[in-house]
XYZ file of C-alpha atoms in Angstrom:
588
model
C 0.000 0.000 0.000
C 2.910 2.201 1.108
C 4.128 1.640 -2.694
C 0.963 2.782 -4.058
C 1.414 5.910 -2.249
C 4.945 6.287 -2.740
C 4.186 6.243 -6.968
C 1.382 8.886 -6.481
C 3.208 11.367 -4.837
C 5.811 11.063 -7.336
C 3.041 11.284 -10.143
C 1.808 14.191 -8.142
C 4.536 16.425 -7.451
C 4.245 18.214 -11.462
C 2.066 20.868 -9.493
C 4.486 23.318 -9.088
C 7.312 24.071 -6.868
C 6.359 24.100 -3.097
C 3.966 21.890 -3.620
C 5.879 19.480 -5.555
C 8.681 19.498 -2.547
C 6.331 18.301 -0.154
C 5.158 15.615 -2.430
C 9.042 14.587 -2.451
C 9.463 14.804 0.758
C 6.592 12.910 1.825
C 7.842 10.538 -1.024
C 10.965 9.948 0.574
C 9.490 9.236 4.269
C 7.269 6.783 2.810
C 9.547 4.912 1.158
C 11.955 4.977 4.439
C 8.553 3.527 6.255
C 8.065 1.247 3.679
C 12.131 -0.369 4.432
C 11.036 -1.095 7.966
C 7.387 -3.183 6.740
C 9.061 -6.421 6.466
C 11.261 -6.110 9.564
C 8.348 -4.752 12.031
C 6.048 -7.783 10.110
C 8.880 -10.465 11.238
C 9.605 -9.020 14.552
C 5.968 -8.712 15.407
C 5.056 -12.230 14.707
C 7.829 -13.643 17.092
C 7.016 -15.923 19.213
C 9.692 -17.255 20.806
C 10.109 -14.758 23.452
C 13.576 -16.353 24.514
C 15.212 -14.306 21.234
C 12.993 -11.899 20.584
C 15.138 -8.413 20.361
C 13.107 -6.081 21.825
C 15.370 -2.924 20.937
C 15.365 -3.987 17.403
C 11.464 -4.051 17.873
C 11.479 -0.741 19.397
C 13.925 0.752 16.981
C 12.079 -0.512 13.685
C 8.461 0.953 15.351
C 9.979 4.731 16.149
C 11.638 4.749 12.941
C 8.178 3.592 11.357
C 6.318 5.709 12.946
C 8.683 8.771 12.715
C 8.536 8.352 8.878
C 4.777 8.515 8.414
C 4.456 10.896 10.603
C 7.108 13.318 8.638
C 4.833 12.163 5.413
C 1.778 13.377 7.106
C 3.362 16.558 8.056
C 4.063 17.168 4.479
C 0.791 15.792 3.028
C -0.608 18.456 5.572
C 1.011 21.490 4.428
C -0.956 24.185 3.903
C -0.261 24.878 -0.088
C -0.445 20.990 -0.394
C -4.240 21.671 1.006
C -4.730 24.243 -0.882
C -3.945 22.284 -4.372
C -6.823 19.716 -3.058
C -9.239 22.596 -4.558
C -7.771 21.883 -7.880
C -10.411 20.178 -10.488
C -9.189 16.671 -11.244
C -5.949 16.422 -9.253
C -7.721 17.976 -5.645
C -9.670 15.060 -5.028
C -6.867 12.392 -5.637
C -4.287 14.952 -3.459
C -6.712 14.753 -0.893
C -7.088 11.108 -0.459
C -3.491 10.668 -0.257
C -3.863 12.801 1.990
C -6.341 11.245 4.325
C -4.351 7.540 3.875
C -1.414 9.038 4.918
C -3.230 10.563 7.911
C -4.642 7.437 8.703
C -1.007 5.704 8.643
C -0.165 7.694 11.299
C -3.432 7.285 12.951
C -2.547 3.418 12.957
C 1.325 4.299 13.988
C 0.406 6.111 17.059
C -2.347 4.584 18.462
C -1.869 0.754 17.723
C 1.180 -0.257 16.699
C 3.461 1.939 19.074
C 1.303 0.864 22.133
C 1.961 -2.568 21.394
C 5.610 -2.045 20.721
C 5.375 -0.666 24.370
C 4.009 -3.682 25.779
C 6.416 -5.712 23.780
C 9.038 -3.891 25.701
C 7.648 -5.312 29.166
C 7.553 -9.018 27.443
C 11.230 -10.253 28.821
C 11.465 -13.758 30.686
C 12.366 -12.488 33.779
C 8.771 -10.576 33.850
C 7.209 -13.631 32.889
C 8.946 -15.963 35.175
C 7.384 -16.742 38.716
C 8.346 -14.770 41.732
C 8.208 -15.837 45.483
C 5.384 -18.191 44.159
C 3.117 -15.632 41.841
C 2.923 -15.270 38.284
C 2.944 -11.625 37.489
C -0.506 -11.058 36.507
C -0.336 -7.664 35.996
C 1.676 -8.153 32.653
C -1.386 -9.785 31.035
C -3.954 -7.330 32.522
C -1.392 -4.769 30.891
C -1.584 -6.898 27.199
C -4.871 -7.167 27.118
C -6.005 -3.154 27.757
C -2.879 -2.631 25.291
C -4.604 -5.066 22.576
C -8.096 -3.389 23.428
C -6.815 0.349 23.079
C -5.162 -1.450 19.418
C -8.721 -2.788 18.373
C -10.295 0.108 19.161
C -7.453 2.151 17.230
C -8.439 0.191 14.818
C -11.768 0.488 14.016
C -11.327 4.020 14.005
C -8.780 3.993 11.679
C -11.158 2.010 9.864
C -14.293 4.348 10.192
C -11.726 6.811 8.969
C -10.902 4.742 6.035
C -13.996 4.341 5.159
C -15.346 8.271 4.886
C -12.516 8.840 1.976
C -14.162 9.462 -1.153
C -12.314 7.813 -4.106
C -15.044 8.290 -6.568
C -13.489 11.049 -8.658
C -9.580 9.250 -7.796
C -7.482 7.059 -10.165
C -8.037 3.582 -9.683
C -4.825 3.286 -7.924
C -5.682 5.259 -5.157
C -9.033 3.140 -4.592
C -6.876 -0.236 -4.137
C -4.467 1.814 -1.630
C -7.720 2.134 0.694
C -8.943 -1.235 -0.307
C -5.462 -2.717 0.427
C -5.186 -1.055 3.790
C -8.988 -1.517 5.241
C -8.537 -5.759 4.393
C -5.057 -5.386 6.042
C -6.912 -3.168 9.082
C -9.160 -6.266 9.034
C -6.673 -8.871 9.185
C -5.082 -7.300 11.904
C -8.720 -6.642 13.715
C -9.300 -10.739 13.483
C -5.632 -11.418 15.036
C -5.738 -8.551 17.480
C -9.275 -10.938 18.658
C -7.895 -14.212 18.632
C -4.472 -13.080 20.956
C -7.253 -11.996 23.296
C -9.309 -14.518 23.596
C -5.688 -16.836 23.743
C -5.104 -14.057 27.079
C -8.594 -14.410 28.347
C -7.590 -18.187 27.926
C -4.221 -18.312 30.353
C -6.018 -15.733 32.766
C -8.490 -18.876 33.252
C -5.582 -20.802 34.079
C -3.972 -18.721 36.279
C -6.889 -18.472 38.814
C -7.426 -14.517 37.774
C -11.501 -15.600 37.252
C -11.317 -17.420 40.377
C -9.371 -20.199 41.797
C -8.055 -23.249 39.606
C -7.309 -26.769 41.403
C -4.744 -29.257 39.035
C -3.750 -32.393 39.894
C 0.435 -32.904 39.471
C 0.412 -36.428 38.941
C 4.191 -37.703 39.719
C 4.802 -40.732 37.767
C 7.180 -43.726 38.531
C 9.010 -45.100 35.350
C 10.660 -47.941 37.586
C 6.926 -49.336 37.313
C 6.192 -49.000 33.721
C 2.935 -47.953 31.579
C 2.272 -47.038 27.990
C 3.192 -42.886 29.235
C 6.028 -43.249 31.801
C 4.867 -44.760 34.737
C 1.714 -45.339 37.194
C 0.775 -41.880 39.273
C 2.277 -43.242 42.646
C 2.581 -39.271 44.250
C -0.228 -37.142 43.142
C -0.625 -33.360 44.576
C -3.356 -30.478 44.186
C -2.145 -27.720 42.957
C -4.094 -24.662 43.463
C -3.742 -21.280 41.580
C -5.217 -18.260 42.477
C -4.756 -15.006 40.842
C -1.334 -16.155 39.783
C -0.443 -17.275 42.894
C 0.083 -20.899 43.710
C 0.646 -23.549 46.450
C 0.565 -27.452 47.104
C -3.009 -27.683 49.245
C -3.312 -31.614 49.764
C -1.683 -34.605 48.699
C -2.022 -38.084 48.434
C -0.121 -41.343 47.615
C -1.719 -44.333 45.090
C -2.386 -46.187 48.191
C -5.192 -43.702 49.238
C -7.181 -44.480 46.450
C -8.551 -48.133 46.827
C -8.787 -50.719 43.867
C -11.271 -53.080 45.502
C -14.294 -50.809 44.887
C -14.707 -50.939 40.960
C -13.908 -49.106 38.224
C -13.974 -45.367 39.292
C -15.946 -44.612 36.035
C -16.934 -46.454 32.527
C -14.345 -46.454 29.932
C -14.989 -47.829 25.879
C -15.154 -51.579 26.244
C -12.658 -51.769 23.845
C -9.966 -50.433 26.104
C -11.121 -52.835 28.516
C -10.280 -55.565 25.926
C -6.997 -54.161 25.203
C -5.597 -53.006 28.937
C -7.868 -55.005 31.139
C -10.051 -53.587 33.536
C -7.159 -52.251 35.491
C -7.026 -49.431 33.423
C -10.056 -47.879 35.472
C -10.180 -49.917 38.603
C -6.296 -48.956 39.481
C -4.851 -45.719 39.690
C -1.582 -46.668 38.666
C -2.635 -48.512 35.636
C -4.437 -44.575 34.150
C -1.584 -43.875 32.301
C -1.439 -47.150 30.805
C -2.607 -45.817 27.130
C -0.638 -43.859 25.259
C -3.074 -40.785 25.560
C -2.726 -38.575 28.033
C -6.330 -37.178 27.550
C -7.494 -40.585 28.861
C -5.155 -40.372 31.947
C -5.805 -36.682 32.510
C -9.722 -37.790 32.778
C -9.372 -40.675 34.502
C -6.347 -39.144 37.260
C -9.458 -36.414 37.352
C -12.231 -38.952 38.163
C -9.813 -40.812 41.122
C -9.462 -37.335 42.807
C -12.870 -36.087 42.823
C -14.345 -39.605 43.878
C -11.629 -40.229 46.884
C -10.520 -36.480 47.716
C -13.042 -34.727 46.687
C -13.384 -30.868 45.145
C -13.109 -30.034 41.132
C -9.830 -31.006 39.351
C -9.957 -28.361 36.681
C -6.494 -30.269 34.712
C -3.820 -32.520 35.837
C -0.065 -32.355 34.965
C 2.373 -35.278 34.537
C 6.474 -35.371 35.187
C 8.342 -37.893 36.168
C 12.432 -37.777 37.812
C 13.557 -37.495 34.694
C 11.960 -34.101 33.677
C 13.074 -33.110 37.639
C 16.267 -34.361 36.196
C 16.585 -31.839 33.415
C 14.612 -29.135 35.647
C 17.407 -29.371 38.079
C 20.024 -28.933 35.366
C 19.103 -25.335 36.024
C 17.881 -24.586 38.776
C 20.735 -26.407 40.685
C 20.054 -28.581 44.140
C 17.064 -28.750 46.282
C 17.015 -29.675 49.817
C 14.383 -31.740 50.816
C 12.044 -30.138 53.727
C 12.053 -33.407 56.080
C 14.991 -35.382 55.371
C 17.376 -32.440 54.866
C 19.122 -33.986 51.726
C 19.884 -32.567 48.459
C 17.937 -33.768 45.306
C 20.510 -33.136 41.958
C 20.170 -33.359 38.127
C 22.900 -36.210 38.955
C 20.950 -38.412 41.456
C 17.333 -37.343 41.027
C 16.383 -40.401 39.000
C 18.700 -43.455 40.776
C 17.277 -41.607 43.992
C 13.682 -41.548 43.329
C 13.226 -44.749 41.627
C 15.961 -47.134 43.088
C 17.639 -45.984 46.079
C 15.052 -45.169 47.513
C 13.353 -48.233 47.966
C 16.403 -50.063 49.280
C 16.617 -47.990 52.663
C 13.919 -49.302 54.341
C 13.055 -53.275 55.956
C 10.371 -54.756 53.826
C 7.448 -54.081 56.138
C 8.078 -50.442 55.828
C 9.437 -49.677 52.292
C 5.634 -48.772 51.087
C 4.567 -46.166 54.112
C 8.280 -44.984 54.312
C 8.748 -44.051 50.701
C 5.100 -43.025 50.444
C 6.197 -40.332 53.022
C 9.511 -39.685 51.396
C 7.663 -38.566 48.018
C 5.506 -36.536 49.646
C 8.427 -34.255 50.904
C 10.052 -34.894 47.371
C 7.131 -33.211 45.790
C 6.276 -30.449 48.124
C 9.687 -29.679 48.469
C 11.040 -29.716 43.998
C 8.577 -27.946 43.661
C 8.980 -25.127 45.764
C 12.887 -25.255 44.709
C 11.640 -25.389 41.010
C 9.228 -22.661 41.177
C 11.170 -20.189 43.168
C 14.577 -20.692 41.645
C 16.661 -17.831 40.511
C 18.025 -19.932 37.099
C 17.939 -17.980 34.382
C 14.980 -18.005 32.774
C 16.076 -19.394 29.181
C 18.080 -22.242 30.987
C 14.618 -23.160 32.476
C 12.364 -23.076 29.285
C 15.323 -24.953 27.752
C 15.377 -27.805 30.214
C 11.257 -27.766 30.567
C 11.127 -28.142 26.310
C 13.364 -31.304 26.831
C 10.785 -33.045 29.215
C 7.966 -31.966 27.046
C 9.723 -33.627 23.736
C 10.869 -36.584 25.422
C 7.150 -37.096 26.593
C 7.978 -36.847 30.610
C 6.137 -33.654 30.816
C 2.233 -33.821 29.801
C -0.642 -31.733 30.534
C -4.365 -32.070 29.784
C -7.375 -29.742 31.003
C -11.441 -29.959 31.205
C -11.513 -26.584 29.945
C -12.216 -26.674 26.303
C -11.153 -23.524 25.142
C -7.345 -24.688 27.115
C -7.374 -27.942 25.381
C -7.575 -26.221 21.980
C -3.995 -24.693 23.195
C -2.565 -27.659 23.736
C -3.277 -29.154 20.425
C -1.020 -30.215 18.017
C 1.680 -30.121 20.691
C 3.756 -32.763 22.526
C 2.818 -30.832 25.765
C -1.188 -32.752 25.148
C -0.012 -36.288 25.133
C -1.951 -37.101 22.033
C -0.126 -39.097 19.381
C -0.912 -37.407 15.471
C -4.574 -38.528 13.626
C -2.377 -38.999 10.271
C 0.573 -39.452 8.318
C 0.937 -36.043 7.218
C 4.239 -34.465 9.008
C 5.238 -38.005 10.276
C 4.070 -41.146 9.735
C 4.798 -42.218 13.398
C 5.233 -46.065 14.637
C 4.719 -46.238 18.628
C 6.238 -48.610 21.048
C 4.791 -49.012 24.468
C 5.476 -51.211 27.645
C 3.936 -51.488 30.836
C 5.084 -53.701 33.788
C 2.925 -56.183 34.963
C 5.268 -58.138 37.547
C 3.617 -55.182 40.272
C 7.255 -54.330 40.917
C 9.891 -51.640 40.598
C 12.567 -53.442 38.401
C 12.342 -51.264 35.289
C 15.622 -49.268 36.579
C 17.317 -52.867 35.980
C 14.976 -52.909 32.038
C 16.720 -51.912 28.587
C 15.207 -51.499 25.564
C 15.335 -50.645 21.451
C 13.525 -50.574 19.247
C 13.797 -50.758 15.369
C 11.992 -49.548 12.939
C 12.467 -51.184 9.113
C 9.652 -49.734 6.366
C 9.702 -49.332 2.657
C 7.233 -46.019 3.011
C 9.415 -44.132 0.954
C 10.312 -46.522 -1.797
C 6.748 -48.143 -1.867
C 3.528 -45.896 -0.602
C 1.435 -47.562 -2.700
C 1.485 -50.686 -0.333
C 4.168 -49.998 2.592
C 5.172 -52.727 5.359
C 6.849 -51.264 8.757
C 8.565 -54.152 11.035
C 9.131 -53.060 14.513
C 11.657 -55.258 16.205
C 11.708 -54.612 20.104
C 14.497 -55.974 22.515
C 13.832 -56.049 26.069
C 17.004 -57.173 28.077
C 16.954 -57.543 32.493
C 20.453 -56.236 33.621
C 19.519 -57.632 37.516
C 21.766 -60.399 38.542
C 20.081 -63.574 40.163
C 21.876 -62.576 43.587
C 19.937 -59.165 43.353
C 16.747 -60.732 42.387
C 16.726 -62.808 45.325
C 17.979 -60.867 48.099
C 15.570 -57.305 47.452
C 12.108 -56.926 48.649
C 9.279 -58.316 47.402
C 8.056 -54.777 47.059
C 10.736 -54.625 44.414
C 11.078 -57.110 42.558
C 6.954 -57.575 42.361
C 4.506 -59.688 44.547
C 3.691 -61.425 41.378
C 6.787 -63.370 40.793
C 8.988 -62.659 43.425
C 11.939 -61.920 41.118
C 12.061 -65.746 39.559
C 11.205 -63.670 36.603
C 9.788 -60.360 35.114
C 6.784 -59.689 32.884
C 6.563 -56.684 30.591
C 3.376 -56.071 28.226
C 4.924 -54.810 24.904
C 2.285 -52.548 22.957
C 2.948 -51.852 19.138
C 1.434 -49.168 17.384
C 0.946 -48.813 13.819
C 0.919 -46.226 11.321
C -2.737 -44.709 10.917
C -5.022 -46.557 8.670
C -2.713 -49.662 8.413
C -3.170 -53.335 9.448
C -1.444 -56.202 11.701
C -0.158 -58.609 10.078
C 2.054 -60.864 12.769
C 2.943 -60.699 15.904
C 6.507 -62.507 17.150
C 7.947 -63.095 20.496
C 11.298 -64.608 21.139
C 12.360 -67.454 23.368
C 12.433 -67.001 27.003
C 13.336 -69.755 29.699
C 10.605 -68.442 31.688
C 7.603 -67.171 29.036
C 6.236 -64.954 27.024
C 3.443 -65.076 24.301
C 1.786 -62.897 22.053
C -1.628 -61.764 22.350
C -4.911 -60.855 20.464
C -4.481 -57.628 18.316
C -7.221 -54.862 18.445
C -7.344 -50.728 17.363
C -7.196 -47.973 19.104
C -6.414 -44.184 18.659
C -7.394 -45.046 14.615
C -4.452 -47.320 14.882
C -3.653 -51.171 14.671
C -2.186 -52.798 18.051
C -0.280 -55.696 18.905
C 0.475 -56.930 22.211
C 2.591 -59.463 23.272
C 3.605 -60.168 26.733
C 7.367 -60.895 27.400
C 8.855 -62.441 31.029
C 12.312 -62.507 31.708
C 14.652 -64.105 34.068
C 17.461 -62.338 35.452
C 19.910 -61.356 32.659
C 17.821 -62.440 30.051
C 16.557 -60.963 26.639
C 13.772 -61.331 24.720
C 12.138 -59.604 21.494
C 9.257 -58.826 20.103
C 8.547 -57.956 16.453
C 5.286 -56.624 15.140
C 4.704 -56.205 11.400
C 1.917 -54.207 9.125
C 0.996 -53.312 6.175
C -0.563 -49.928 4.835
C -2.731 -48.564 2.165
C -2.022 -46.671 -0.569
C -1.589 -42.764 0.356
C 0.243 -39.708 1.314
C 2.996 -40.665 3.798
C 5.164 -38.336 6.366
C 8.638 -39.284 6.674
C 8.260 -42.117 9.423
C 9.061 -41.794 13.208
C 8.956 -43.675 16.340
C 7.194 -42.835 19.422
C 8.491 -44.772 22.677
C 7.561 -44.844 26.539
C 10.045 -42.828 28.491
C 11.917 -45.134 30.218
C 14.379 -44.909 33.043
C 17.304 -46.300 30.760
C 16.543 -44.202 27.343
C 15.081 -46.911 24.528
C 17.913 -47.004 21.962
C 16.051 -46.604 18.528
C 16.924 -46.681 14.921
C 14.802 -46.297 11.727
C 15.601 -48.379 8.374
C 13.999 -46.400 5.620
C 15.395 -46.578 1.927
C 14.545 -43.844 0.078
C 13.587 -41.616 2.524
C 15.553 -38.220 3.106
């Protein structure tokens, strides 16, 4: 549009002399404000807020706005006025008149606002203090993106009185250009609010907000990480937040039915575990199915609304601790680090205490774990980008998930890793998943390795592609361990003489089983019926191992013809990271 203007002014400026200087000199501001378009477009439409450059920001808005508003001063000038009386060329002078007054009308009222909240936007604002989000920064965003839209539709009204009847065409697609961009801007300026009006929600500043952080154990194994053995209520209230209860797995019995209905087909696929135990919620490899079912144990035990529930596991504490350094526990006085976080909370642990009194004892011991990382985590002093760093890493590896019962939240968590929800097609990936989930009721996964491999002929053949995943499972325990720790540990089931896994293979979307495989084993293992779920084929096979033993499973299918992502593998975070390796000819 700026262009448009620009070639008028030039076409303009045969007037005469004064007049013709303005029209160059309004020429030449416009065409500095035009240099800056592309910059202010890309700087505005950041996101990552980690590298935004706010001074750059700043510096491309003045300059902006500094140019129009020398064009308008030009445009304005009294002789240029005067010339708008002129038959044929007035009423085209004064519409480039009013656009350029409405440039500036757009500069200083919208954009340079924003540009001033932008400034306020740095992560050490947005980061947590002494417990509190600062809620005043989004209170601040939103009156700044309310004084924009109503800016805005001035501007537009404004727009919209300039008479191009009697003007050269061009000038009629500069107003048309700029009222659909207005517009544009109008329908973004509504959606960012309603995002706002979205995280206030969340943030208790409509009223108080009660989540369930749901601590899983990957030393006991399910399709997401591990059964919710620690679970606390976290309650937010006008950005404010605190622990307010707790409770262990144990306070939520498993002898009084399922705690509500699930699809039979689940039932056929997990058992009816999946809703009569708490630790068994996180068995499928959707979170939204934990996050409901985490939700439904609460409220029918403990009572109150769970408005969302959030999962991490030591390993996410892990990588949180990489930057926020040591935490001291409350009750036993001992540090928790990025180094022994994990071999602490899901072996060591467990090996302190005489049999009789490992469950109460580390029941206890996670309590203070969770109460107390998370008031190191949330009042640390790390620099911010070190923390979004180290939280990104949980949330990719899949030991950081998050659902809510808020619709209007859950449509911000789509499409991201953050949700728990594996993709509904092949488009960006054609993704392959490979769960497990321990079934020996022990804690021996910290002695489990596993890989998996993934061999498909996607690229080379999509007309009728095959994908083989081969998955070892191998039990590092020695006999001498197996029969000298607790029951507690090495499961009630078996009592370490060996150790059953459930193996879980996803396949591609819209793609069939074709076999199922288990290896040898001294001490079991067999495949089971296959089924669908999540618009995916599954196999299951059940593999036991003795100590030191390994055993493999291979699934195989078989997909239509269609449009296929590059392919990708999914796996259960596990304790020891699942070594995994894709064989795909052809593909880049």
């Amino acid at each position: 549009m700026l262009i448009v203007l620009i070639s008028l002014i030039v076409a303009l400026a045969c007037i005469g002399g004064w007049v013709a200087y303005q029209a160059v000199q309004a020429k030449d501001a416009l065409e500095r404000a035009q240099g800056t378009v592309a910059t202010l477009q890309t700087e505005l439409t950041s996101v990552d807020l980690m590298t935004l450059d706010v001074s750059s920001l700043t510096a491309s808005a003045d300059s902006f706005a500094a140019d129009v508003s020398d064009a308008r001063e030009h445009t304005n000038d009294p002789l240029f006025k005067l010339a708008e009386n002129l038959p044929t060329l007035g009423p085209n002078l004064t519409a480039v008149r009013q656009l350029t007054d409405s440039l500036d009308q757009l500069s200083t009222e919208a954009l340079l606002p924003i540009v001033d909240f932008g400034k306020t936007l740095t992560p050490d604002a947005l980061k947590p203090v002494d417990g509190k989000f600062n809620v005043d920064l989004l209170r601040n965003g939103d009156t700044a993106l309310q004084n924009a839209d109503t800016a805005i539709t001035a501007t537009s009204a404004s727009l919209a009185s300039i008479d191009t009847t009697d003007t050269i065409g061009q000038i009629s697609s500069a107003k048309t250009t700029l009222t659909s961009a207005l517009g544009k801007a109008q329908k973004q300026i509504v959606t960012v609010r309603g995002t706002l009006g979205t995280v206030e929600g969340m943030l208790g500043m409509n009223g108080p907000r009660h989540y369930v952080l749901a601590f899983l154990n990957n030393a006991e194994t399910t399709g997401l990480g591990g059964g919710p053995a620690s679970l606390s209520m976290l309650t937010v209230d006008n950005g404010a937040f605190a622990i307010t209860d707790q409770a262990s797995s144990q306070d939520f019995p498993t002898t009084k039915g399922p705690v509500m209905d699930v699809d039979a087909n689940l039932l056929g696929i997990y058992g009816q575990g999946i809703n009569q135990t708490l630790n068994w919620s996180t068995s499928r490899p959707d979170f939204p199915t934990a996050g409901t079912l985490i939700k439904g144990w609460w409220e029918k035990y403990k009572g109150g609304t769970v408005d969302g529930v959030v999962s991490i596991d030591p390993i996410a504490l892990s990588d949180m601790l990489q930057a926020t350094g040591p935490v001291t526990l409350e009750g036993s006085k001992e540090q928790v680090t990025a180094e022994n976080a994990v071999s602490l909370l899901l072996h060591d642990i467990y090996l302190r205490y005489e049999p009789s009194q490992i469950q109460a004892s580390t029941d206890a011991f996670f309590k203070d774990a969770a109460t107390s990382i998370f008031k190191g985590v949330t009042t640390t002093s790390a620099a911010p980008d070190a923390l979004l760093k180290s939280v990104n890493k949980a949330i990719d590896s899949g030991d950081l998930m998050a659902w809510s019962a808020n619709a209007d939240e859950t449509k911000l968590l789509e499409g991201t890793k953050l949700s728990g929800v594996m993709p509904t097609d092949n488009t960006k990936s054609t993704l392959t998943g490979t769960f497990f989930r321990d079934v020996s009721v022990s804690k021996t996964d910290y002695w489990l390795e596993t890989s998996v491999n993934l061999q498909t002929d996607v690229c080379s053949n999509p007309n009728n592609p095959t994908f083989t995943q081969t998955i070892s499972l191998h039990s590092t325990i020695t006999e001498e361990e197996a029969d000298t720790l607790a029951p507690f540990v090495v499961g009630v089931n078996f009592k370490g003489r060996k150790f059953s896994t459930e193996v879980y293979g996803y396949g591609p979307i819209g793609s069939t089983i074709t076999g199922t495989q288990v290896g040898d084993s001294s001490v079991g293992g067999s495949p089971r019926t296959s089924s669908e779920d999540l618009g995916r084929p599954v196999g299951r096979a059940v593999v036991d191992l003795a100590p030191g033993e390994t055993n493999t499973v291979t699934f195989t299918y078989t997909g239509a013809a269609g449009t296929y992502g590059p392919p990708a593998l999914q796996v259960t975070p596990m304790i020891n990271t699942t070594a995994t390796a894709i064989d795909a000819p052809g593909c880049k």
